[in-house]
């Protein structure tokens, strides 16, 4: 994977220590750099990187039981270890050293998990190989002791607040909401996450997510803070608001990185990390650089320069993406497993082109300029009026940005009700989400010229996702009501209340007859949009949908 990922923190490299004799280890509480090597304390394999990091892995279940950096223990909250899922249970755990690399292998049924340490580095490299659904999801959670870092970011939450939805959405005393789901960032927006304080930085650098699902715009758990401590996640597959089937195979490396307080080294980032030293370690499913290929695109024509474009390739086995260069649409995607992929060009998050590309090991597939047909971009159509932009997101709509890190009931949210007048800040006034039990029946006022009122027109409503089959039915001037449209395929789990508007973009079209319009050009026409569904419950868990754009075509 390559491309820009929204990095905003200054990068520095922190690689300390020196190689020494293998098979020795410092006491866990010491601050001094010791000899690189590993030992067995009876319950754990103990690894000293020969720098400032000593960690332990349980011999019985593969948990990370200790993480000591510069003499301070960082692992553990609530009596729990760090591990895949909530712990694998009884596993077969082994260790081996190959020169300047130590590899700990964990076997649990068909799942394989690996920890690797390099001499002189304050990093732990992790891989996870999931072969089937015997482990329901795939995440690694690094559990950090309380009191070491302070954090109250939008993508953090605390178990001590009052619960307002399920067992994972909470309200603080000031009316703000928190949830582990409120990541705010899409996968493509970050390379690493974690905390910094007291001269120490503790980070997880994400993998390239080639075996994950959901694409570059997916949002998932990143981190949380609680009364017992904090958690950092690497989510390799998560079913919440998921648009794709689960992929299987070896995923990684992702990296636990410790620094002197600065950001992790950019050399660890997905797309730049090189791990040729891992080629001979014998990890199941491992494919080195020589077994991978590359896709390079000369450019993309037919773009709207006001929007960012992303190119993704995906099949049932893997997914990759890259930002397209703003000047000409050039893109490059490296480290790709061999195979034939569906190639998709996204304007913002809206697919405007699809094709096919085949990648071979050791080769570069070069694509000529991709031409996006004008008709593929709904924003190119001539409209009498338009609310929002056709970019696959509800950006610009009321409460849109807040909803990526807050519950709709959050005190910071503007009122979800209220009508809209075309020509009077209509996008900012229109709510990003509509629910059957909250704000169904919103009214849009607009005027037409005599010529416009004499003709039939097409009304379009673009949505980014829906909950409980919520979809729009429209009425014009109480004179004409559309049929109830069929629901498009959307994720079956919560979405609008857990920080994600991303689903399967869909456009509803309505052919409004000329007889529905008011012929007096001084009068407002009134469009009413209702949310209909036979599913859902009440309030913000009633059937709902997220809006991309609404327009009336000329």
Coordinates of C-alpha atoms in Angstrom, one line a residue:
X1 CA 0.0 0.0 0.0
X2 CA 1.2 3.5 -0.7
X3 CA -0.1 7.0 -0.8
X4 CA -0.8 9.9 1.7
X5 CA -2.6 9.1 4.9
X6 CA -3.3 12.4 6.5
X7 CA -0.2 12.6 8.7
X8 CA -0.1 15.7 10.7
X9 CA 2.5 15.0 13.4
X10 CA 6.2 15.7 12.9
X11 CA 8.1 12.5 12.5
X12 CA 11.3 11.5 14.2
X13 CA 13.2 8.2 14.3
X14 CA 13.9 6.6 17.6
X15 CA 16.0 3.5 17.3
X16 CA 18.3 2.9 20.2
X17 CA 20.6 0.3 21.7
X18 CA 23.1 -2.1 20.2
X19 CA 23.3 -5.8 19.4
X20 CA 24.8 -8.1 22.1
X21 CA 25.0 -11.8 22.9
X22 CA 21.7 -13.7 22.5
X23 CA 20.1 -15.7 25.3
X24 CA 20.5 -13.1 28.1
X25 CA 17.9 -10.7 29.4
X26 CA 17.8 -7.8 31.9
X27 CA 15.5 -7.8 34.9
X28 CA 12.1 -6.3 34.0
X29 CA 12.5 -3.4 36.4
X30 CA 15.9 -2.2 35.2
X31 CA 16.1 1.0 33.2
X32 CA 19.5 0.4 31.6
X33 CA 19.9 -1.1 28.2
X34 CA 20.9 -4.8 28.4
X35 CA 22.0 -7.5 26.1
X36 CA 19.6 -8.5 23.3
X37 CA 18.1 -12.0 23.9
X38 CA 15.4 -14.0 25.5
X39 CA 14.8 -16.2 28.5
X40 CA 12.2 -18.4 30.1
X41 CA 10.9 -17.4 33.5
X42 CA 8.7 -20.5 33.8
X43 CA 5.4 -18.8 32.8
X44 CA 6.6 -16.4 30.1
X45 CA 9.1 -15.9 27.4
X46 CA 11.0 -12.8 28.3
X47 CA 12.5 -10.7 25.5
X48 CA 15.0 -7.9 26.0
X49 CA 15.5 -5.9 22.8
X50 CA 18.9 -4.7 23.9
X51 CA 17.6 -1.1 24.0
X52 CA 15.1 0.1 26.6
X53 CA 12.3 -2.4 26.1
X54 CA 11.7 -5.7 27.9
X55 CA 8.4 -7.6 27.3
X56 CA 6.9 -10.9 28.3
X57 CA 4.6 -13.3 26.4
X58 CA 2.7 -16.0 28.2
X59 CA 3.7 -19.5 27.3
X60 CA 0.2 -20.8 28.0
X61 CA -2.0 -18.4 25.9
X62 CA 0.2 -16.0 24.0
X63 CA -0.9 -12.9 25.9
X64 CA 1.5 -10.0 26.2
X65 CA 1.8 -10.0 30.0
X66 CA 4.4 -7.3 30.5
X67 CA 5.7 -4.2 28.6
X68 CA 8.5 -2.4 30.4
X69 CA 10.1 0.6 28.9
X70 CA 12.9 2.5 30.6
X71 CA 12.0 0.6 33.8
X72 CA 8.3 1.4 33.9
X73 CA 5.6 -1.2 33.4
X74 CA 3.0 0.0 30.8
X75 CA 1.0 -3.2 30.2
X76 CA -2.2 -4.0 31.9
X77 CA -5.5 -2.6 33.2
X78 CA -8.3 -4.1 35.2
X79 CA -6.1 -7.2 35.7
X80 CA -6.2 -8.0 32.0
X81 CA -3.3 -8.7 29.6
X82 CA -2.9 -7.5 26.0
X83 CA -3.9 -10.0 23.3
X84 CA -5.9 -11.0 20.3
X85 CA -9.6 -10.5 20.9
X86 CA -10.2 -10.8 24.6
X87 CA -7.6 -13.6 24.9
X88 CA -7.2 -16.8 23.0
X89 CA -7.1 -19.3 25.8
X90 CA -4.9 -22.3 25.9
X91 CA -2.4 -22.1 23.0
X92 CA 0.9 -23.6 21.8
X93 CA 3.6 -20.9 22.2
X94 CA 7.2 -21.2 21.0
X95 CA 10.2 -19.0 20.6
X96 CA 13.2 -18.9 18.3
X97 CA 16.1 -16.5 17.6
X98 CA 17.5 -15.9 14.1
X99 CA 20.5 -13.7 14.4
X100 CA 19.2 -10.2 15.4
X101 CA 15.5 -11.2 15.4
X102 CA 13.5 -13.1 18.0
X103 CA 10.2 -14.5 17.0
X104 CA 7.5 -15.8 19.3
X105 CA 4.8 -17.9 17.6
X106 CA 1.3 -18.5 19.1
X107 CA -0.9 -21.3 17.7
X108 CA -4.6 -21.4 18.7
X109 CA -6.7 -23.8 16.6
X110 CA -6.4 -22.5 13.0
X111 CA -5.2 -19.0 14.1
X112 CA -1.5 -18.1 14.2
X113 CA -0.1 -15.0 15.9
X114 CA 3.4 -13.7 16.0
X115 CA 5.5 -11.3 18.0
X116 CA 9.0 -10.2 16.7
X117 CA 11.7 -8.2 18.3
X118 CA 14.8 -6.7 16.6
X119 CA 18.1 -6.1 18.3
X120 CA 18.4 -2.5 19.4
X121 CA 14.8 -1.4 18.6
X122 CA 12.1 -0.3 21.0
X123 CA 9.5 -1.9 18.8
X124 CA 7.4 -5.1 18.8
X125 CA 6.3 -6.3 15.4
X126 CA 3.1 -8.3 15.3
X127 CA 1.4 -10.5 12.6
X128 CA -2.0 -12.3 12.8
X129 CA -2.9 -15.1 10.5
X130 CA -6.7 -15.9 10.6
X131 CA -7.8 -18.8 8.5
X132 CA -11.5 -19.0 9.2
X133 CA -14.3 -17.7 11.5
X134 CA -13.4 -19.8 14.5
X135 CA -12.3 -16.5 16.1
X136 CA -15.3 -14.2 15.5
X137 CA -13.4 -10.9 14.9
X138 CA -9.8 -10.0 14.6
X139 CA -8.4 -7.3 16.8
X140 CA -5.3 -6.8 18.9
X141 CA -5.8 -4.7 22.0
X142 CA -2.9 -3.2 23.9
X143 CA -4.1 -2.6 27.5
X144 CA -2.2 0.2 29.2
X145 CA -2.1 0.8 32.9
X146 CA -4.1 3.7 34.3
X147 CA -2.4 7.0 35.3
X148 CA 0.4 6.8 32.7
X149 CA -1.3 9.0 30.1
X150 CA -4.1 11.5 30.3
X151 CA -6.5 11.7 27.4
X152 CA -10.0 12.9 26.7
X153 CA -10.0 13.0 22.9
X154 CA -13.2 12.5 20.9
X155 CA -12.2 8.9 20.1
X156 CA -11.8 8.0 23.8
X157 CA -14.4 7.0 26.3
X158 CA -14.8 6.0 29.9
X159 CA -16.8 3.2 31.5
X160 CA -17.7 5.4 34.4
X161 CA -20.2 7.6 32.6
X162 CA -23.9 6.8 32.3
X163 CA -24.9 4.4 29.5
X164 CA -27.3 5.8 26.9
X165 CA -27.2 3.1 24.3
X166 CA -26.4 -0.6 24.4
X167 CA -23.4 -1.1 26.7
X168 CA -20.9 1.0 24.7
X169 CA -22.2 4.5 24.3
X170 CA -22.0 6.8 27.3
X171 CA -22.9 10.4 28.3
X172 CA -20.7 12.5 30.5
X173 CA -22.1 14.8 33.1
X174 CA -21.7 17.8 30.7
X175 CA -23.9 16.1 28.1
X176 CA -21.1 15.1 25.8
X177 CA -21.0 11.5 24.6
X178 CA -18.3 9.0 24.3
X179 CA -17.9 5.5 22.8
X180 CA -15.2 3.2 21.8
X181 CA -16.8 3.3 18.3
X182 CA -16.2 7.0 17.9
X183 CA -12.9 6.8 16.1
X184 CA -13.4 10.0 14.0
X185 CA -10.7 8.9 11.6
X186 CA -11.1 6.7 8.6
X187 CA -8.4 4.0 8.1
X188 CA -6.7 6.1 5.4
X189 CA -6.5 9.1 7.8
X190 CA -4.0 7.7 10.2
X191 CA -0.7 5.7 10.3
X192 CA -0.5 5.4 14.1
X193 CA -2.3 6.1 17.3
X194 CA -1.5 6.3 20.9
X195 CA -0.4 8.6 23.7
X196 CA 2.5 10.8 24.7
X197 CA 3.4 12.1 28.1
X198 CA 6.2 12.3 30.7
X199 CA 8.9 11.9 28.0
X200 CA 7.4 8.6 26.7
X201 CA 5.3 7.9 23.6
X202 CA 3.4 4.6 23.3
X203 CA 2.0 3.9 19.9
X204 CA 0.4 1.3 17.7
X205 CA 1.4 1.7 14.0
X206 CA -1.2 0.1 11.9
X207 CA -0.7 -2.5 9.3
X208 CA -1.5 -1.9 5.6
X209 CA -4.9 -3.6 6.3
X210 CA -4.6 -5.8 3.2
X211 CA -6.6 -8.6 4.9
X212 CA -9.0 -6.2 6.6
X213 CA -12.4 -5.3 5.1
X214 CA -14.3 -2.1 4.5
X215 CA -11.8 -0.2 2.3
X216 CA -9.9 3.1 2.9
X217 CA -12.9 4.9 4.4
X218 CA -13.8 2.4 7.1
X219 CA -14.0 3.6 10.7
X220 CA -13.5 1.3 13.6
X221 CA -12.2 1.2 17.2
X222 CA -9.0 3.0 17.7
X223 CA -8.4 3.7 21.4
X224 CA -10.2 4.2 24.7
X225 CA -9.6 5.6 28.1
X226 CA -11.3 4.3 31.3
X227 CA -11.0 4.5 35.0
X228 CA -8.8 1.3 34.8
X229 CA -6.5 2.5 32.1
X230 CA -6.4 2.7 28.3
X231 CA -6.6 0.6 25.3
X232 CA -5.1 0.9 21.8
X233 CA -6.5 -1.2 19.0
X234 CA -5.4 -2.7 15.7
X235 CA -8.6 -3.8 14.1
X236 CA -8.0 -6.4 11.3
X237 CA -11.7 -7.3 10.9
X238 CA -14.7 -5.8 12.6
X239 CA -18.3 -6.5 11.8
X240 CA -19.8 -3.2 13.0
X241 CA -21.3 -1.3 9.9
X242 CA -19.2 -3.5 7.7
X243 CA -19.8 -3.4 3.9
X244 CA -17.6 -6.3 2.9
X245 CA -17.1 -10.0 3.7
X246 CA -14.3 -11.0 6.0
X247 CA -10.9 -11.7 4.4
X248 CA -8.6 -14.3 5.7
X249 CA -4.8 -14.8 5.8
X250 CA -1.7 -13.3 7.3
X251 CA -2.0 -9.6 8.3
X252 CA 0.9 -7.4 9.3
X253 CA 3.1 -6.3 10.5
X254 CA 1.6 -3.8 12.9
X255 CA 3.9 -2.4 15.5
X256 CA 3.9 -1.5 19.1
X257 CA 6.4 1.4 19.2
X258 CA 7.8 3.2 22.2
X259 CA 9.6 6.5 21.9
X260 CA 11.0 9.3 24.0
X261 CA 7.7 11.2 23.6
X262 CA 7.8 11.9 19.9
X263 CA 5.9 10.2 17.0
X264 CA 7.0 6.8 15.9
X265 CA 9.5 6.7 13.1
X266 CA 8.0 7.1 9.7
X267 CA 10.0 4.1 8.6
X268 CA 7.4 2.0 10.4
X269 CA 4.4 3.4 8.6
X270 CA 2.4 1.2 6.2
X271 CA 3.8 1.7 2.7
X272 CA 7.3 2.5 3.9
X273 CA 8.1 -0.3 6.3
X274 CA 10.5 -2.9 4.9
X275 CA 10.7 -6.3 6.6
X276 CA 13.1 -8.3 4.5
X277 CA 14.5 -9.6 7.8
X278 CA 11.2 -11.5 8.2
X279 CA 11.4 -13.4 5.0
X280 CA 13.1 -16.4 6.5
X281 CA 11.2 -16.6 9.8
X282 CA 8.7 -19.2 8.5
X283 CA 5.5 -17.4 9.4
X284 CA 2.4 -19.1 7.9
X285 CA 1.0 -17.2 4.9
X286 CA 4.0 -14.8 4.7
X287 CA 4.7 -13.3 1.3
X288 CA 7.8 -11.2 1.0
X289 CA 8.4 -8.2 -1.3
X290 CA 9.6 -10.5 -4.2
X291 CA 6.2 -12.2 -4.2
X292 CA 4.3 -9.0 -4.6
X293 CA 3.6 -6.6 -7.5
X294 CA 2.6 -3.0 -8.1
X295 CA 0.0 -1.0 -9.9
X296 CA 0.8 2.5 -11.4
X297 CA -1.7 4.8 -13.0
X298 CA -0.5 7.5 -15.4
X299 CA -3.4 9.7 -14.5
X300 CA -7.2 10.2 -14.2
X301 CA -9.1 12.5 -16.5
X302 CA -12.6 13.8 -15.9
X303 CA -11.9 14.7 -12.3
X304 CA -13.4 17.6 -10.5
X305 CA -10.4 19.4 -9.0
X306 CA -12.4 20.6 -6.0
X307 CA -12.4 17.0 -4.6
X308 CA -9.7 14.5 -3.5
X309 CA -9.7 11.2 -5.4
X310 CA -8.7 7.8 -4.1
X311 CA -8.0 4.7 -6.1
X312 CA -8.8 1.3 -4.5
X313 CA -8.2 -2.2 -5.7
X314 CA -9.9 -5.1 -4.0
X315 CA -10.9 -8.8 -4.4
X316 CA -12.0 -11.4 -1.9
X317 CA -8.4 -12.0 -0.7
X318 CA -7.0 -8.5 -0.3
X319 CA -7.5 -4.7 -0.5
X320 CA -5.2 -1.7 -1.2
X321 CA -5.6 1.9 -2.0
X322 CA -3.7 5.1 -2.8
X323 CA -4.6 8.8 -3.0
X324 CA -4.5 10.1 -6.6
X325 CA -2.2 13.1 -7.2
X326 CA -4.3 16.3 -7.2
X327 CA -2.5 17.7 -10.3
X328 CA -3.1 14.9 -12.7
X329 CA -4.5 11.9 -10.9
X330 CA -1.3 9.8 -10.9
X331 CA -1.4 7.0 -8.4
X332 CA 0.8 4.1 -7.3
X333 CA -0.1 1.1 -5.2
X334 CA 2.8 -1.2 -4.2
X335 CA 3.2 -4.4 -2.1
X336 CA 0.2 -6.0 -3.8
X337 CA -0.4 -9.8 -3.7
X338 CA -0.7 -11.3 -7.1
X339 CA -4.3 -11.6 -8.5
X340 CA -7.0 -9.9 -10.4
X341 CA -8.7 -7.0 -8.6
X342 CA -11.6 -4.6 -9.1
X343 CA -10.2 -1.1 -9.4
X344 CA -12.5 1.7 -8.2
X345 CA -11.9 5.4 -8.5
X346 CA -13.6 7.4 -5.7
X347 CA -14.5 11.1 -5.9
X348 CA -14.4 11.8 -2.1
X349 CA -16.0 8.6 -1.1
X350 CA -18.3 8.2 -4.1
X351 CA -17.4 5.5 -6.7
X352 CA -17.3 7.2 -10.1
X353 CA -15.3 4.5 -12.1
X354 CA -14.8 0.8 -11.9
X355 CA -12.5 -1.4 -13.9
X356 CA -10.2 -4.4 -13.5
X357 CA -6.5 -4.8 -13.0
X358 CA -4.2 -7.9 -12.8
X359 CA -1.1 -7.9 -10.6
X360 CA 1.8 -10.3 -11.0
X361 CA 4.6 -11.1 -8.6
X362 CA 7.7 -8.9 -9.1
X363 CA 5.9 -6.9 -11.9
X364 CA 4.4 -3.5 -12.3
X365 CA 1.1 -3.1 -14.0
X366 CA 1.0 0.3 -15.7
X367 CA -2.4 1.7 -16.6
X368 CA -3.0 4.4 -19.2
X369 CA -5.0 7.5 -18.2
X370 CA -8.3 6.5 -16.7
X371 CA -11.2 8.5 -18.2
X372 CA -14.2 9.0 -15.9
X373 CA -17.3 9.3 -18.0
X374 CA -19.2 12.6 -17.2
X375 CA -22.4 10.6 -16.6
X376 CA -20.7 8.6 -13.8
X377 CA -20.5 11.7 -11.6
X378 CA -24.0 12.8 -10.5
X379 CA -22.5 16.2 -9.7
X380 CA -22.1 16.9 -13.4
X381 CA -25.9 16.8 -14.0
X382 CA -27.6 20.2 -14.5
X383 CA -29.8 20.9 -11.5
X384 CA -32.5 23.5 -10.7
X385 CA -31.2 23.3 -7.1
X386 CA -29.0 21.0 -5.1
X387 CA -28.4 20.4 -1.4
X388 CA -25.0 19.1 -0.5
X389 CA -22.3 17.7 -2.8
X390 CA -22.2 14.4 -4.6
X391 CA -19.1 13.1 -2.9
X392 CA -20.3 10.0 -1.0
X393 CA -20.4 11.7 2.4
X394 CA -22.8 13.9 4.3
X395 CA -20.1 16.6 4.7
X396 CA -21.4 20.1 4.9
X397 CA -24.8 19.0 6.3
X398 CA -25.9 19.9 9.8
X399 CA -24.1 17.9 12.5
X400 CA -22.1 15.9 9.9
X401 CA -18.6 16.3 11.3
X402 CA -19.8 15.8 14.9
X403 CA -21.4 12.5 14.1
X404 CA -18.1 10.8 13.5
X405 CA -17.2 11.1 17.2
X406 CA -20.5 11.7 19.0
X407 CA -24.0 10.3 19.6
X408 CA -26.9 12.1 17.9
X409 CA -28.1 13.0 21.4
X410 CA -24.9 14.8 22.3
X411 CA -25.4 18.3 23.7
X412 CA -23.1 19.7 21.0
X413 CA -25.5 18.7 18.2
X414 CA -27.8 21.3 16.7
X415 CA -31.5 20.5 16.6
X416 CA -32.3 17.6 14.2
X417 CA -35.6 19.2 13.2
X418 CA -36.2 22.4 11.2
X419 CA -37.2 23.1 7.7
X420 CA -35.0 24.2 4.8
X421 CA -35.4 27.0 2.2
X422 CA -33.4 26.7 -1.0
X423 CA -31.2 29.8 -1.4
X424 CA -30.9 30.3 2.4
X425 CA -28.0 28.1 3.5
X426 CA -29.8 24.9 2.7
X427 CA -26.9 22.5 3.1
X428 CA -25.9 23.7 6.5
X429 CA -29.6 23.7 7.6
X430 CA -30.4 20.2 6.4
X431 CA -29.6 17.4 8.9
X432 CA -27.0 14.9 7.9
X433 CA -29.2 12.1 9.2
X434 CA -33.0 11.4 9.0
X435 CA -34.8 9.0 11.3
X436 CA -38.4 7.8 11.2
X437 CA -38.9 8.6 14.9
X438 CA -36.9 11.8 15.2
X439 CA -37.1 14.2 12.2
X440 CA -39.0 12.4 9.4
X441 CA -41.2 14.8 7.4
X442 CA -38.6 17.5 7.0
X443 CA -39.8 20.2 4.5
X444 CA -37.8 21.8 1.7
X445 CA -39.2 25.0 0.3
X446 CA -38.3 26.2 -3.2
X447 CA -39.6 28.3 -6.1
X448 CA -39.8 27.4 -9.8
X449 CA -40.0 29.5 -12.9
X450 CA -43.1 29.1 -15.1
X451 CA -41.1 27.1 -17.6
X452 CA -39.7 24.8 -14.9
X453 CA -43.2 24.3 -13.4
X454 CA -44.6 23.3 -16.8
X455 CA -42.4 20.2 -17.0
X456 CA -41.8 17.0 -15.2
X457 CA -38.5 16.7 -13.3
X458 CA -36.4 14.0 -11.7
X459 CA -35.7 14.4 -8.0
X460 CA -32.6 12.5 -6.6
X461 CA -31.7 11.7 -3.1
X462 CA -28.3 10.2 -2.5
X463 CA -27.7 8.3 0.7
X464 CA -24.4 6.9 2.1
X465 CA -25.9 4.2 4.4
X466 CA -29.2 3.3 6.2
X467 CA -30.1 1.7 9.4
X468 CA -33.0 -0.8 9.7
X469 CA -33.9 -0.3 6.0
X470 CA -34.7 3.3 6.4
X471 CA -35.3 5.0 3.0
X472 CA -36.9 8.2 1.8
X473 CA -40.5 8.6 0.5
X474 CA -41.3 12.0 -0.9
X475 CA -44.4 14.1 -1.2
X476 CA -44.7 17.3 -3.3
X477 CA -47.1 20.0 -2.4
X478 CA -49.4 17.4 -0.9
X479 CA -50.4 16.7 -4.5
X480 CA -48.2 13.8 -5.4
X481 CA -46.5 11.1 -3.3
X482 CA -43.9 8.7 -4.5
X483 CA -44.1 5.0 -4.1
X484 CA -42.1 3.5 -1.3
X485 CA -38.7 2.6 -2.8
X486 CA -37.1 -0.8 -2.2
X487 CA -34.3 -0.7 0.4
X488 CA -30.8 -1.0 -1.0
X489 CA -28.3 -3.5 0.6
X490 CA -26.7 -1.9 3.6
X491 CA -24.9 -3.1 6.8
X492 CA -27.3 -4.7 9.2
X493 CA -25.6 -3.3 12.4
X494 CA -25.8 0.1 14.0
X495 CA -24.2 2.9 12.0
X496 CA -25.7 6.3 12.6
X497 CA -25.3 6.1 16.3
X498 CA -21.8 4.7 16.4
X499 CA -19.8 7.2 14.5
X500 CA -20.2 5.9 10.9
X501 CA -22.1 7.2 7.9
X502 CA -20.2 4.9 5.6
X503 CA -22.3 2.1 3.9
X504 CA -23.1 1.4 0.3
X505 CA -23.8 4.6 -1.5
X506 CA -27.2 4.6 -3.3
X507 CA -29.2 7.1 -5.3
X508 CA -33.0 7.1 -5.1
X509 CA -34.7 8.7 -8.1
X510 CA -38.3 10.0 -8.3
X511 CA -40.1 11.1 -11.4
X512 CA -42.2 14.0 -10.4
X513 CA -45.0 14.9 -12.9
X514 CA -45.6 18.5 -14.0
X515 CA -49.0 18.4 -12.3
X516 CA -47.4 18.3 -8.9
X517 CA -45.8 21.8 -9.2
X518 CA -47.4 25.1 -8.3
X519 CA -47.8 27.3 -11.3
X520 CA -47.7 30.6 -9.4
X521 CA -44.0 31.5 -9.6
X522 CA -44.4 33.6 -6.4
X523 CA -45.3 30.6 -4.3
X524 CA -43.0 28.1 -2.7
X525 CA -43.2 24.5 -3.7
X526 CA -43.0 22.2 -0.7
X527 CA -41.1 18.9 -0.7
X528 CA -41.6 16.6 2.3
X529 CA -39.2 13.8 2.9
X530 CA -40.3 11.0 5.1
X531 CA -38.3 8.0 6.3
X532 CA -40.2 4.7 5.9
X533 CA -39.4 1.2 7.1
X534 CA -41.1 -1.6 8.9
X535 CA -37.9 -2.1 11.0
X536 CA -36.1 -0.4 13.8
X537 CA -37.2 0.6 17.3
X538 CA -37.5 4.1 18.6
X539 CA -35.6 7.4 18.8
X540 CA -32.2 7.3 17.3
X541 CA -32.5 3.5 16.8
X542 CA -35.5 3.9 14.7
X543 CA -35.0 3.4 10.9
X544 CA -32.8 6.1 9.5
X545 CA -30.5 7.1 6.7
X546 CA -27.5 9.4 6.0
X547 CA -27.7 11.9 3.2
X548 CA -25.1 12.5 0.5
X549 CA -26.9 15.0 -1.7
X550 CA -30.4 16.0 -2.9
X551 CA -31.2 17.7 -6.1
X552 CA -34.0 18.5 -8.6
X553 CA -32.7 18.1 -12.1
X554 CA -33.4 20.6 -14.8

